[in-house]
Short mmCIF file of C-alpha atoms in Angstrom, two decimals:
data_model
loop_
_atom_site.label_atom_id
_atom_site.label_comp_id
_atom_site.label_asym_id
_atom_site.label_seq_id
_atom_site.Cartn_x
_atom_site.Cartn_y
_atom_site.Cartn_z
CA UNK A 1 71.36 201.84 129.26
CA UNK A 2 68.12 201.61 127.21
CA UNK A 3 68.94 199.34 124.08
CA UNK A 4 68.45 200.94 120.70
CA UNK A 5 65.33 199.83 118.77
CA UNK A 6 65.68 197.37 116.25
CA UNK A 7 66.67 198.63 112.89
CA UNK A 8 63.49 198.67 110.41
CA UNK A 9 63.35 198.32 106.71
CA UNK A 10 59.96 199.69 105.26
CA UNK A 11 58.95 198.80 101.69
CA UNK A 12 56.39 200.06 99.44
CA UNK A 13 54.27 197.34 97.66
CA UNK A 14 53.28 197.74 94.05
CA UNK A 15 56.51 197.90 91.84
CA UNK A 16 58.79 197.42 94.98
CA UNK A 17 57.92 194.28 96.90
CA UNK A 18 55.70 192.94 94.30
CA UNK A 19 55.40 192.84 90.53
CA UNK A 20 51.69 193.37 90.51
CA UNK A 21 51.25 195.27 87.13
CA UNK A 22 49.47 192.48 85.18
CA UNK A 23 46.76 192.24 87.69
CA UNK A 24 46.40 196.01 88.23
CA UNK A 25 45.96 196.43 84.46
CA UNK A 26 43.48 193.62 84.19
CA UNK A 27 41.36 194.90 86.91
CA UNK A 28 41.60 198.31 85.85
CA UNK A 29 40.48 197.43 82.46
CA UNK A 30 37.68 195.38 83.80
CA UNK A 31 36.64 198.51 85.60
CA UNK A 32 36.65 201.04 82.97
CA UNK A 33 35.12 198.68 80.40
CA UNK A 34 31.77 199.33 81.94
CA UNK A 35 32.08 202.91 80.62
CA UNK A 36 32.95 201.70 77.23
CA UNK A 37 36.56 203.04 77.42
CA UNK A 38 39.62 201.50 75.71
CA UNK A 39 41.77 199.48 77.71
CA UNK A 40 44.94 200.86 79.18
CA UNK A 41 48.36 199.05 78.92
CA UNK A 42 51.49 198.50 81.01
CA UNK A 43 52.95 201.38 79.35
CA UNK A 44 50.16 203.66 80.76
CA UNK A 45 50.58 202.12 84.33
CA UNK A 46 53.57 204.23 85.32
CA UNK A 47 51.14 207.33 85.08
CA UNK A 48 48.33 206.05 86.93
CA UNK A 49 49.49 204.24 90.05
CA UNK A 50 50.88 205.41 93.32
CA UNK A 51 47.80 206.92 94.98
CA UNK A 52 45.50 203.98 95.44
CA UNK A 53 42.60 202.54 93.31
CA UNK A 54 40.38 205.64 93.51
CA UNK A 55 43.05 207.89 91.99
CA UNK A 56 44.17 205.29 89.42
CA UNK A 57 40.56 204.88 88.16
CA UNK A 58 40.19 208.81 87.90
CA UNK A 59 43.46 208.90 86.09
CA UNK A 60 42.59 206.26 83.64
CA UNK A 61 39.25 207.61 82.78
CA UNK A 62 40.77 211.09 82.10
CA UNK A 63 43.52 209.46 80.11
CA UNK A 64 40.79 208.02 77.95
CA UNK A 65 38.96 211.32 77.59
CA UNK A 66 36.23 210.38 80.17
CA UNK A 67 36.53 212.68 83.32
CA UNK A 68 34.51 211.35 85.89
CA UNK A 69 31.96 213.08 87.77
CA UNK A 70 32.22 212.65 91.66
CA UNK A 71 29.20 210.55 92.21
CA UNK A 72 30.25 207.74 89.47
CA UNK A 73 33.48 207.03 91.33
CA UNK A 74 32.32 205.05 94.45
CA UNK A 75 30.88 202.17 92.22
CA UNK A 76 33.86 202.07 90.03
CA UNK A 77 36.08 201.67 92.93
CA UNK A 78 33.79 198.92 94.32
CA UNK A 79 33.95 197.26 90.88
CA UNK A 80 37.85 197.40 90.82
CA UNK A 81 38.14 196.02 94.51
CA UNK A 82 35.88 193.08 93.92
CA UNK A 83 37.48 192.00 90.87
CA UNK A 84 40.99 192.48 92.15
CA UNK A 85 40.32 190.77 95.45
CA UNK A 86 38.64 187.84 93.76
CA UNK A 87 41.57 187.14 91.45
CA UNK A 88 44.41 187.33 94.15
CA UNK A 89 47.34 186.48 93.95
CA UNK A 90 46.85 186.34 90.14
CA UNK A 91 50.08 186.83 88.16
CA UNK A 92 51.69 188.77 91.03
CA UNK A 93 55.19 187.70 92.37
CA UNK A 94 57.73 188.95 94.65
CA UNK A 95 60.66 190.54 92.66
CA UNK A 96 63.68 188.29 92.25
CA UNK A 97 65.86 188.18 95.24
CA UNK A 98 63.25 189.68 97.58
CA UNK A 99 62.51 186.82 99.97
CA UNK A 100 66.27 186.05 100.32
CA UNK A 101 66.91 189.74 101.16
CA UNK A 102 64.30 189.68 103.81
CA UNK A 103 65.62 186.41 105.40
CA UNK A 104 68.96 187.96 105.37
CA UNK A 105 67.79 190.98 107.34
CA UNK A 106 65.54 189.00 109.69
CA UNK A 107 68.44 186.87 110.42
CA UNK A 108 70.22 189.88 111.86
CA UNK A 109 67.35 191.05 113.91
CA UNK A 110 65.76 193.57 111.53
CA UNK A 111 62.14 194.35 111.46
CA UNK A 112 60.17 194.85 108.35
CA UNK A 113 57.22 196.72 107.40
CA UNK A 114 55.00 197.76 104.41
CA UNK A 115 53.87 201.29 103.75
CA UNK A 116 51.68 201.32 100.75
CA UNK A 117 48.92 203.70 99.24
CA UNK A 118 47.14 200.51 98.17
CA UNK A 119 43.97 199.81 100.48
CA UNK A 120 44.97 198.12 103.51
CA UNK A 121 42.69 195.10 103.04
CA UNK A 122 44.01 194.70 99.56
CA UNK A 123 47.61 194.77 100.59
CA UNK A 124 46.91 192.36 103.29
CA UNK A 125 44.95 190.07 101.46
CA UNK A 126 47.62 189.92 98.62
CA UNK A 127 50.40 189.34 101.07
CA UNK A 128 48.38 186.71 102.66
CA UNK A 129 47.95 184.80 99.54
CA UNK A 130 51.56 184.89 98.78
CA UNK A 131 52.43 183.72 102.24
CA UNK A 132 54.56 186.78 103.08
CA UNK A 133 52.77 188.45 105.97
CA UNK A 134 54.80 186.61 108.51
CA UNK A 135 57.87 188.64 107.72
CA UNK A 136 56.35 192.06 108.53
CA UNK A 137 55.78 193.69 112.03
CA UNK A 138 53.42 196.26 110.36
CA UNK A 139 51.30 196.59 107.17
CA UNK A 140 49.67 200.06 106.60
CA UNK A 141 47.73 201.10 103.59
CA UNK A 142 46.56 204.23 102.06
CA UNK A 143 43.31 204.19 104.36
CA UNK A 144 44.96 203.04 107.40
CA UNK A 145 45.38 206.58 108.77
CA UNK A 146 43.75 209.83 107.61
CA UNK A 147 46.92 210.57 105.54
CA UNK A 148 48.92 208.71 102.91
CA UNK A 149 52.33 208.94 101.27
CA UNK A 150 53.93 211.37 100.70
CA UNK A 151 52.75 212.74 103.91
CA UNK A 152 55.41 211.77 106.60
CA UNK A 153 52.57 210.67 109.01
CA UNK A 154 52.14 207.67 106.92
CA UNK A 155 55.59 206.53 107.34
CA UNK A 156 56.19 207.63 110.97
CA UNK A 157 52.95 205.99 111.86
CA UNK A 158 53.92 202.67 110.23
CA UNK A 159 57.37 202.94 112.00
CA UNK A 160 55.41 203.19 115.31
CA UNK A 161 53.36 200.27 114.51
CA UNK A 162 56.42 198.30 113.99
CA UNK A 163 57.93 199.19 117.16
CA UNK A 164 61.01 201.05 115.82
CA UNK A 165 62.34 204.46 115.59
CA UNK A 166 62.86 207.04 112.80
CA UNK A 167 66.40 207.00 113.41
CA UNK A 168 66.82 203.37 112.78
CA UNK A 169 64.71 203.30 109.70
CA UNK A 170 65.24 202.93 105.93
CA UNK A 171 62.49 203.40 103.23
CA UNK A 172 62.52 201.40 99.99
CA UNK A 173 60.36 202.39 96.99
CA UNK A 174 60.03 202.70 93.28
CA UNK A 175 58.38 206.14 92.84
CA UNK A 176 58.34 209.83 93.79
CA UNK A 177 55.86 209.23 96.76
CA UNK A 178 58.19 206.80 98.40
CA UNK A 179 61.31 208.95 98.12
CA UNK A 180 59.37 211.99 99.13
CA UNK A 181 57.75 210.32 102.10
CA UNK A 182 61.39 209.31 103.29
CA UNK A 183 62.59 212.90 102.87
CA UNK A 184 59.56 214.37 104.71
CA UNK A 185 59.95 212.03 107.57
CA UNK A 186 63.77 212.42 107.73
CA UNK A 187 64.85 208.82 106.93
CA UNK A 188 67.08 207.74 104.28
CA UNK A 189 65.59 206.03 101.10
CA UNK A 190 66.55 203.39 98.84
CA UNK A 191 65.23 203.34 95.30
CA UNK A 192 64.53 200.46 92.86
CA UNK A 193 64.37 201.20 89.12
CA UNK A 194 62.36 198.13 88.02
CA UNK A 195 59.03 199.42 89.40
CA UNK A 196 56.30 201.93 87.98
CA UNK A 197 58.01 205.22 88.39
CA UNK A 198 57.15 207.72 85.26
CA UNK A 199 60.50 209.10 85.62
CA UNK A 200 63.99 207.63 86.14
CA UNK A 201 64.46 206.95 90.00
CA UNK A 202 67.74 208.59 89.69
CA UNK A 203 66.06 211.95 89.07
CA UNK A 204 64.25 211.51 92.37
CA UNK A 205 67.43 211.96 94.51
CA UNK A 206 67.08 208.70 96.66
CA UNK A 207 69.98 208.07 99.15
CA UNK A 208 70.91 205.01 97.28
CA UNK A 209 69.84 202.82 94.37
CA UNK A 210 69.75 199.00 94.09
CA UNK A 211 69.06 197.33 90.74
CA UNK A 212 68.33 193.80 92.42
CA UNK A 213 67.41 192.69 95.85
CA UNK A 214 70.73 190.70 96.08
CA UNK A 215 72.14 194.10 96.84
CA UNK A 216 69.80 194.67 99.83
CA UNK A 217 72.00 193.78 102.98
CA UNK A 218 72.25 194.50 106.67
CA UNK A 219 75.70 196.09 105.89
CA UNK A 220 74.08 198.39 103.36
CA UNK A 221 71.11 199.39 105.52
CA UNK A 222 73.42 200.10 108.34
CA UNK A 223 75.96 202.25 106.13
CA UNK A 224 72.97 204.41 104.86
CA UNK A 225 71.55 205.01 108.45
CA UNK A 226 75.04 205.97 109.69
CA UNK A 227 75.85 208.14 106.67
CA UNK A 228 72.30 209.73 107.06
CA UNK A 229 72.59 210.48 110.65
CA UNK A 230 76.26 212.16 110.23
CA UNK A 231 74.62 214.21 107.18
CA UNK A 232 71.65 215.62 109.18
CA UNK A 233 74.05 216.24 112.08
CA UNK A 234 76.20 218.64 110.14
#
């Protein structure tokens, strides 16, 4: 008999694994300052993040009444990336209870992965600076493949790189893209309410919500996978 693949928990990065808001806001304001635009705030962030630096800059400029022409964007993205990378890890920290939760999962043979719309080199660099890369069997960014969340292929590609299977996977995230990519790939989802969603995560219809990583246990993940399999089999 072929053994079942190891169970896999896939995390979003910004607003799920890591509280990155201070550094995102700082680098974004550094970037748009060259255009003479007013700074954005943390309250604006929930409407800006989720699709990577390029879209975040476009949205911030539009928010400040300065829609960008296409040729202006590459230089602004380069300015953002340079500032953000130079400051890593800055104020960024794992959310409370995260490391202990990952240790619990790893001790039970789980694999872990990151699926983020952040540029891959920025995601890797940030996790390296925080000494967290050793936890993950795969780390994919918004430019790793030709597609990104909520396209199911971003998640299924991450699962394949981690050496697991859709039937043994749970996705954890803080925003619509994370819950949608899980739904599109037909895997159960866990939402966290402490990230950067611009709507209450309960309105996104995740399969489960945790309010602290103390709640993330192997038993919870196994229950979600089992219940989800039973639901789709009906």
